[in-house]
Amino acid sequence: MMSPNILRSAGRGFTTGLLPVCQQPGPLSIVIHNYRWRLSLAKGEPQYDPLEQKLSEGPIITVPTITIASDFDGPAADGKAYATKFSGKYSHRIFRGIGHNVPQEAPEAFAKAVVDVAGYSG
């Protein structure tokens, strides 16, 4: 069940509804640290460094691929950070005005990408 604070603030905006949660030091500090870590502005948990290293050395992907980003991804939307991980036929698409739930937020564009990549091998 949603908290009464979030229910009361429904319709008044995303930030207002989350304010009670963000005022708690635990969740807020975790979220801020996660973004700092993802931007390489903070260290991660040292116990996971070997796993992170192994993941960063992942194999080159040889199957035909279309990667998808949204303008929500900011500077990373262009896909250049991982484009060299693909050796088969590859393209990258940026969908405008969506978040991270591509199949639900841009179903037609997502379906087109699936159909298009299926045609890469033919």
Tab-separated table of N, CA and C in Angstrom:
chain	number	residue	atom	x	y	z
A	1	MET	N	0.848	-1.185	0.000
A	1	MET	CA	0.000	0.000	0.000
A	1	MET	C	0.885	1.236	0.000
A	2	MET	N	0.479	2.252	-0.739
A	2	MET	CA	1.251	3.487	-0.811
A	2	MET	C	1.118	4.244	0.501
A	3	SER	N	2.155	5.002	0.850
A	3	SER	CA	2.098	5.772	2.081
A	3	SER	C	1.092	6.899	1.933
A	4	PRO	N	0.506	7.344	3.046
A	4	PRO	CA	-0.455	8.444	2.977
A	4	PRO	C	0.158	9.711	2.382
A	5	ASN	N	1.443	9.967	2.655
A	5	ASN	CA	2.093	11.162	2.123
A	5	ASN	C	2.132	11.132	0.602
A	6	ILE	N	2.432	9.979	0.025
A	6	ILE	CA	2.498	9.868	-1.427
A	6	ILE	C	1.098	9.957	-2.010
A	7	LEU	N	0.105	9.342	-1.338
A	7	LEU	CA	-1.261	9.424	-1.830
A	7	LEU	C	-1.772	10.861	-1.800
A	8	ARG	N	-1.492	11.592	-0.707
A	8	ARG	CA	-1.938	12.971	-0.598
A	8	ARG	C	-1.315	13.854	-1.664
A	9	SER	N	-0.093	13.538	-2.052
A	9	SER	CA	0.597	14.403	-2.999
A	9	SER	C	0.366	13.991	-4.448
A	10	ALA	N	-0.413	12.943	-4.667
A	10	ALA	CA	-0.672	12.500	-6.039
A	10	ALA	C	-1.245	13.656	-6.851
A	11	GLY	N	-0.707	13.841	-8.026
A	11	GLY	CA	-1.162	14.917	-8.876
A	11	GLY	C	-0.435	16.228	-8.643
A	12	ARG	N	0.417	16.298	-7.613
A	12	ARG	CA	1.157	17.529	-7.353
A	12	ARG	C	2.598	17.433	-7.821
A	13	GLY	N	2.944	16.366	-8.486
A	13	GLY	CA	4.289	16.269	-9.034
A	13	GLY	C	5.102	15.176	-8.399
A	14	PHE	N	6.032	14.698	-9.181
A	14	PHE	CA	6.912	13.599	-8.792
A	14	PHE	C	7.718	13.940	-7.548
A	15	THR	N	8.338	15.111	-7.530
A	15	THR	CA	9.215	15.489	-6.428
A	15	THR	C	8.442	15.586	-5.125
A	16	THR	N	7.273	16.185	-5.163
A	16	THR	CA	6.473	16.339	-3.957
A	16	THR	C	6.141	14.988	-3.344
A	17	GLY	N	5.783	14.037	-4.181
A	17	GLY	CA	5.421	12.721	-3.680
A	17	GLY	C	6.577	11.977	-3.060
A	18	LEU	N	7.789	12.248	-3.528
A	18	LEU	CA	8.960	11.552	-3.002
A	18	LEU	C	9.631	12.296	-1.860
A	19	LEU	N	9.225	13.522	-1.585
A	19	LEU	CA	9.879	14.321	-0.567
A	19	LEU	C	9.981	13.607	0.778
A	20	PRO	N	8.904	12.972	1.279
A	20	PRO	CA	9.044	12.278	2.569
A	20	PRO	C	10.124	11.203	2.538
A	21	VAL	N	10.253	10.489	1.434
A	21	VAL	CA	11.266	9.443	1.316
A	21	VAL	C	12.654	10.064	1.251
A	22	CYS	N	12.804	11.135	0.462
A	22	CYS	CA	14.113	11.757	0.275
A	22	CYS	C	14.624	12.445	1.531
A	23	GLN	N	13.737	12.747	2.465
A	23	GLN	CA	14.174	13.388	3.697
A	23	GLN	C	14.821	12.394	4.655
A	24	GLN	N	14.679	11.114	4.370
A	24	GLN	CA	15.310	10.101	5.201
A	24	GLN	C	16.748	9.910	4.725
A	25	PRO	N	17.720	9.905	5.631
A	25	PRO	CA	19.123	9.831	5.199
A	25	PRO	C	19.502	8.538	4.485
A	26	GLY	N	18.929	7.411	4.814
A	26	GLY	CA	19.312	6.145	4.203
A	26	GLY	C	19.075	6.081	2.708
A	27	PRO	N	17.805	6.120	2.284
A	27	PRO	CA	17.529	6.003	0.844
A	27	PRO	C	18.175	7.109	0.017
A	28	LEU	N	18.154	8.326	0.506
A	28	LEU	CA	18.717	9.431	-0.251
A	28	LEU	C	20.218	9.267	-0.442
A	29	SER	N	20.918	8.903	0.606
A	29	SER	CA	22.369	8.742	0.478
A	29	SER	C	22.716	7.589	-0.465
A	30	ILE	N	21.904	6.543	-0.473
A	30	ILE	CA	22.139	5.416	-1.372
A	30	ILE	C	21.941	5.842	-2.828
A	31	VAL	N	20.873	6.566	-3.099
A	31	VAL	CA	20.595	7.017	-4.463
A	31	VAL	C	21.686	7.975	-4.945
A	32	ILE	N	22.050	8.929	-4.120
A	32	ILE	CA	23.090	9.890	-4.513
A	32	ILE	C	24.409	9.174	-4.756
A	33	HIS	N	24.773	8.244	-3.875
A	33	HIS	CA	26.026	7.506	-4.065
A	33	HIS	C	25.980	6.700	-5.363
A	34	ASN	N	24.843	6.087	-5.661
A	34	ASN	CA	24.725	5.294	-6.884
A	34	ASN	C	24.990	6.157	-8.110
A	35	TYR	N	24.403	7.336	-8.153
A	35	TYR	CA	24.650	8.213	-9.302
A	35	TYR	C	26.103	8.672	-9.340
A	36	ARG	N	26.682	8.992	-8.200
A	36	ARG	CA	28.095	9.390	-8.180
A	36	ARG	C	28.978	8.240	-8.654
A	37	TRP	N	28.678	7.019	-8.221
A	37	TRP	CA	29.458	5.848	-8.641
A	37	TRP	C	29.333	5.635	-10.139
A	38	ARG	N	28.106	5.727	-10.680
A	38	ARG	CA	27.885	5.518	-12.112
A	38	ARG	C	28.611	6.552	-12.958
A	39	LEU	N	28.843	7.726	-12.396
A	39	LEU	CA	29.564	8.785	-13.105
A	39	LEU	C	31.058	8.784	-12.774
A	40	SER	N	31.518	7.745	-12.072
A	40	SER	CA	32.919	7.607	-11.642
A	40	SER	C	33.359	8.748	-10.732
A	41	LEU	N	32.439	9.266	-9.952
A	41	LEU	CA	32.757	10.327	-8.993
A	41	LEU	C	32.897	9.778	-7.576
A	42	ALA	N	32.612	8.496	-7.404
A	42	ALA	CA	32.720	7.863	-6.091
A	42	ALA	C	33.160	6.420	-6.293
A	43	LYS	N	33.859	5.900	-5.303
A	43	LYS	CA	34.291	4.506	-5.350
A	43	LYS	C	33.117	3.586	-5.038
A	44	GLY	N	33.151	2.402	-5.626
A	44	GLY	CA	32.150	1.389	-5.333
A	44	GLY	C	32.557	0.581	-4.120
A	45	GLU	N	31.872	-0.505	-3.904
A	45	GLU	CA	32.204	-1.403	-2.804
A	45	GLU	C	33.423	-2.231	-3.210
A	46	PRO	N	34.537	-2.137	-2.473
A	46	PRO	CA	35.763	-2.860	-2.844
A	46	PRO	C	35.573	-4.366	-3.003
A	47	GLN	N	34.647	-4.946	-2.263
A	47	GLN	CA	34.432	-6.398	-2.360
A	47	GLN	C	33.941	-6.806	-3.744
A	48	TYR	N	33.371	-5.857	-4.505
A	48	TYR	CA	32.874	-6.170	-5.842
A	48	TYR	C	33.843	-5.776	-6.952
A	49	ASP	N	34.994	-5.222	-6.610
A	49	ASP	CA	35.958	-4.799	-7.625
A	49	ASP	C	36.375	-5.929	-8.563
A	50	PRO	N	36.678	-7.139	-8.069
A	50	PRO	CA	37.042	-8.219	-9.001
A	50	PRO	C	35.925	-8.544	-9.993
A	51	LEU	N	34.684	-8.529	-9.531
A	51	LEU	CA	33.547	-8.795	-10.416
A	51	LEU	C	33.390	-7.663	-11.435
A	52	GLU	N	33.528	-6.418	-10.989
A	52	GLU	CA	33.448	-5.278	-11.902
A	52	GLU	C	34.529	-5.381	-12.977
A	53	GLN	N	35.728	-5.774	-12.581
A	53	GLN	CA	36.826	-5.917	-13.532
A	53	GLN	C	36.507	-6.995	-14.568
A	54	LYS	N	35.987	-8.121	-14.082
A	54	LYS	CA	35.636	-9.208	-14.993
A	54	LYS	C	34.542	-8.777	-15.975
A	55	LEU	N	33.535	-8.075	-15.480
A	55	LEU	CA	32.457	-7.596	-16.347
A	55	LEU	C	32.960	-6.592	-17.375
A	56	SER	N	33.903	-5.750	-16.977
A	56	SER	CA	34.409	-4.732	-17.900
A	56	SER	C	35.235	-5.340	-19.032
A	57	GLU	N	35.711	-6.560	-18.850
A	57	GLU	CA	36.504	-7.238	-19.874
A	57	GLU	C	35.646	-8.196	-20.705
A	58	GLY	N	34.344	-7.977	-20.692
A	58	GLY	CA	33.413	-8.868	-21.381
A	58	GLY	C	33.816	-9.141	-22.817
A	59	PRO	N	33.381	-10.262	-23.341
A	59	PRO	CA	33.746	-10.641	-24.710
A	59	PRO	C	33.089	-9.717	-25.733
A	60	ILE	N	33.653	-9.682	-26.920
A	60	ILE	CA	33.062	-8.952	-28.028
A	60	ILE	C	31.796	-9.695	-28.459
A	61	ILE	N	30.728	-8.975	-28.701
A	61	ILE	CA	29.451	-9.565	-29.096
A	61	ILE	C	29.426	-9.663	-30.620
A	62	THR	N	29.254	-10.869	-31.122
A	62	THR	CA	29.369	-11.104	-32.567
A	62	THR	C	28.033	-11.197	-33.278
A	63	VAL	N	26.943	-11.335	-32.540
A	63	VAL	CA	25.636	-11.457	-33.181
A	63	VAL	C	25.132	-10.089	-33.623
A	64	PRO	N	24.288	-10.036	-34.636
A	64	PRO	CA	23.723	-8.756	-35.061
A	64	PRO	C	22.998	-8.079	-33.896
A	65	THR	N	23.189	-6.788	-33.769
A	65	THR	CA	22.692	-6.083	-32.584
A	65	THR	C	22.209	-4.684	-32.921
A	66	ILE	N	21.121	-4.285	-32.278
A	66	ILE	CA	20.691	-2.890	-32.240
A	66	ILE	C	20.617	-2.514	-30.776
A	67	THR	N	21.363	-1.505	-30.374
A	67	THR	CA	21.258	-1.003	-29.013
A	67	THR	C	20.330	0.201	-29.015
A	68	ILE	N	19.695	0.424	-27.876
A	68	ILE	CA	18.687	1.476	-27.760
A	68	ILE	C	18.990	2.323	-26.536
A	69	ALA	N	18.858	3.624	-26.702
A	69	ALA	CA	18.975	4.568	-25.597
A	69	ALA	C	17.837	5.573	-25.719
A	70	SER	N	17.712	6.414	-24.720
A	70	SER	CA	16.738	7.503	-24.813
A	70	SER	C	17.463	8.812	-24.539
A	71	ASP	N	16.847	9.899	-24.905
A	71	ASP	CA	17.458	11.187	-24.612
A	71	ASP	C	17.536	11.405	-23.098
A	72	PHE	N	16.820	10.590	-22.342
A	72	PHE	CA	16.870	10.598	-20.888
A	72	PHE	C	18.274	10.208	-20.392
A	73	ASP	N	19.031	9.501	-21.227
A	73	ASP	CA	20.353	9.012	-20.842
A	73	ASP	C	21.443	10.080	-20.930
A	74	GLY	N	21.109	11.274	-21.338
A	74	GLY	CA	22.070	12.375	-21.385
A	74	GLY	C	23.234	12.082	-22.308
A	75	PRO	N	24.454	12.408	-21.866
A	75	PRO	CA	25.625	12.223	-22.724
A	75	PRO	C	25.869	10.773	-23.138
A	76	ALA	N	25.384	9.811	-22.360
A	76	ALA	CA	25.586	8.398	-22.688
A	76	ALA	C	24.628	7.917	-23.773
A	77	ALA	N	23.673	8.740	-24.175
A	77	ALA	CA	22.657	8.319	-25.144
A	77	ALA	C	23.246	7.939	-26.488
A	78	ASP	N	24.398	8.481	-26.829
A	78	ASP	CA	24.965	8.208	-28.155
A	78	ASP	C	25.501	6.789	-28.304
A	79	GLY	N	25.673	6.057	-27.209
A	79	GLY	CA	26.116	4.662	-27.268
A	79	GLY	C	27.590	4.468	-27.566
A	80	LYS	N	28.350	5.525	-27.683
A	80	LYS	CA	29.766	5.405	-28.042
A	80	LYS	C	30.584	4.652	-26.995
A	81	ALA	N	30.158	4.692	-25.753
A	81	ALA	CA	30.923	4.042	-24.681
A	81	ALA	C	31.009	2.535	-24.860
A	82	TYR	N	30.041	1.929	-25.531
A	82	TYR	CA	30.050	0.470	-25.691
A	82	TYR	C	29.996	0.005	-27.141
A	83	ALA	N	30.054	0.908	-28.080
A	83	ALA	CA	29.948	0.533	-29.500
A	83	ALA	C	31.046	-0.432	-29.935
A	84	THR	N	32.220	-0.346	-29.331
A	84	THR	CA	33.328	-1.223	-29.718
A	84	THR	C	33.155	-2.654	-29.202
A	85	LYS	N	32.126	-2.901	-28.423
A	85	LYS	CA	31.869	-4.248	-27.899
A	85	LYS	C	31.173	-5.146	-28.921
A	86	PHE	N	30.845	-4.594	-30.109
A	86	PHE	CA	30.098	-5.344	-31.109
A	86	PHE	C	30.920	-5.486	-32.380
A	87	SER	N	31.013	-6.720	-32.901
A	87	SER	CA	31.765	-6.925	-34.141
A	87	SER	C	30.855	-7.334	-35.300
A	88	GLY	N	29.641	-7.773	-34.997
A	88	GLY	CA	28.682	-8.115	-36.048
A	88	GLY	C	27.989	-6.856	-36.536
A	89	LYS	N	27.012	-7.010	-37.394
A	89	LYS	CA	26.257	-5.853	-37.872
A	89	LYS	C	25.621	-5.183	-36.658
A	90	TYR	N	25.786	-3.881	-36.574
A	90	TYR	CA	25.420	-3.154	-35.360
A	90	TYR	C	24.884	-1.774	-35.708
A	91	SER	N	23.865	-1.371	-35.005
A	91	SER	CA	23.424	0.021	-35.068
A	91	SER	C	22.899	0.434	-33.697
A	92	HIS	N	22.788	1.725	-33.524
A	92	HIS	CA	22.348	2.286	-32.251
A	92	HIS	C	21.230	3.280	-32.530
A	93	ARG	N	20.196	3.241	-31.721
A	93	ARG	CA	19.066	4.145	-31.897
A	93	ARG	C	18.797	4.903	-30.614
A	94	ILE	N	18.453	6.158	-30.769
A	94	ILE	CA	18.080	6.994	-29.634
A	94	ILE	C	16.604	7.342	-29.784
A	95	PHE	N	15.817	6.962	-28.805
A	95	PHE	CA	14.389	7.281	-28.810
A	95	PHE	C	14.178	8.508	-27.934
A	96	ARG	N	13.437	9.452	-28.416
A	96	ARG	CA	13.206	10.721	-27.723
A	96	ARG	C	11.968	10.649	-26.826
A	97	GLY	N	12.083	11.301	-25.679
A	97	GLY	CA	10.932	11.475	-24.801
A	97	GLY	C	10.495	10.257	-24.024
A	98	ILE	N	11.405	9.302	-23.831
A	98	ILE	CA	11.053	8.115	-23.036
A	98	ILE	C	12.066	7.954	-21.913
A	99	GLY	N	11.770	7.051	-21.017
A	99	GLY	CA	12.686	6.737	-19.923
A	99	GLY	C	13.426	5.446	-20.213
A	100	HIS	N	13.428	4.531	-19.251
A	100	HIS	CA	14.174	3.290	-19.400
A	100	HIS	C	13.310	2.083	-19.714
A	101	ASN	N	12.016	2.244	-19.788
A	101	ASN	CA	11.134	1.116	-20.069
A	101	ASN	C	10.715	1.174	-21.541
A	102	VAL	N	11.660	0.906	-22.415
A	102	VAL	CA	11.462	1.088	-23.851
A	102	VAL	C	10.267	0.302	-24.396
A	103	PRO	N	10.116	-0.993	-24.107
A	103	PRO	CA	8.987	-1.727	-24.692
A	103	PRO	C	7.624	-1.123	-24.339
A	104	GLN	N	7.517	-0.562	-23.146
A	104	GLN	CA	6.233	-0.007	-22.735
A	104	GLN	C	6.081	1.454	-23.170
A	105	GLU	N	7.173	2.216	-23.152
A	105	GLU	CA	7.087	3.638	-23.456
A	105	GLU	C	7.182	3.950	-24.952
A	106	ALA	N	7.784	3.072	-25.723
A	106	ALA	CA	7.903	3.267	-27.177
A	106	ALA	C	7.704	1.924	-27.872
A	107	PRO	N	6.533	1.315	-27.721
A	107	PRO	CA	6.338	-0.048	-28.228
A	107	PRO	C	6.541	-0.195	-29.736
A	108	GLU	N	6.093	0.783	-30.512
A	108	GLU	CA	6.247	0.665	-31.969
A	108	GLU	C	7.718	0.725	-32.368
A	109	ALA	N	8.456	1.679	-31.818
A	109	ALA	CA	9.884	1.816	-32.140
A	109	ALA	C	10.668	0.600	-31.664
A	110	PHE	N	10.299	0.080	-30.495
A	110	PHE	CA	10.959	-1.111	-29.969
A	110	PHE	C	10.699	-2.312	-30.875
A	111	ALA	N	9.434	-2.509	-31.258
A	111	ALA	CA	9.084	-3.632	-32.137
A	111	ALA	C	9.809	-3.509	-33.476
A	112	LYS	N	9.921	-2.286	-34.003
A	112	LYS	CA	10.638	-2.079	-35.262
A	112	LYS	C	12.102	-2.472	-35.116
A	113	ALA	N	12.723	-2.135	-33.995
A	113	ALA	CA	14.121	-2.519	-33.765
A	113	ALA	C	14.271	-4.034	-33.725
A	114	VAL	N	13.329	-4.717	-33.084
A	114	VAL	CA	13.380	-6.183	-33.022
A	114	VAL	C	13.248	-6.770	-34.415
A	115	VAL	N	12.311	-6.275	-35.193
A	115	VAL	CA	12.118	-6.784	-36.558
A	115	VAL	C	13.345	-6.464	-37.414
A	116	ASP	N	13.860	-5.238	-37.282
A	116	ASP	CA	15.022	-4.838	-38.068
A	116	ASP	C	16.255	-5.688	-37.769
A	117	VAL	N	16.518	-5.953	-36.494
A	117	VAL	CA	17.706	-6.735	-36.153
A	117	VAL	C	17.532	-8.177	-36.608
A	118	ALA	N	16.318	-8.679	-36.652
A	118	ALA	CA	16.088	-10.032	-37.160
A	118	ALA	C	16.463	-10.112	-38.630
A	119	GLY	N	16.319	-9.022	-39.362
A	119	GLY	CA	16.678	-8.987	-40.758
A	119	GLY	C	18.170	-8.806	-41.009
A	120	TYR	N	18.929	-8.482	-39.969
A	120	TYR	CA	20.391	-8.293	-40.124
A	120	TYR	C	21.083	-9.562	-40.544
A	121	SER	N	20.597	-10.711	-40.074
A	121	SER	CA	21.307	-11.965	-40.351
A	121	SER	C	20.946	-12.541	-41.730
A	122	GLY	N	19.935	-11.999	-42.366
A	122	GLY	CA	19.459	-12.557	-43.625
A	122	GLY	C	20.094	-11.998	-44.844
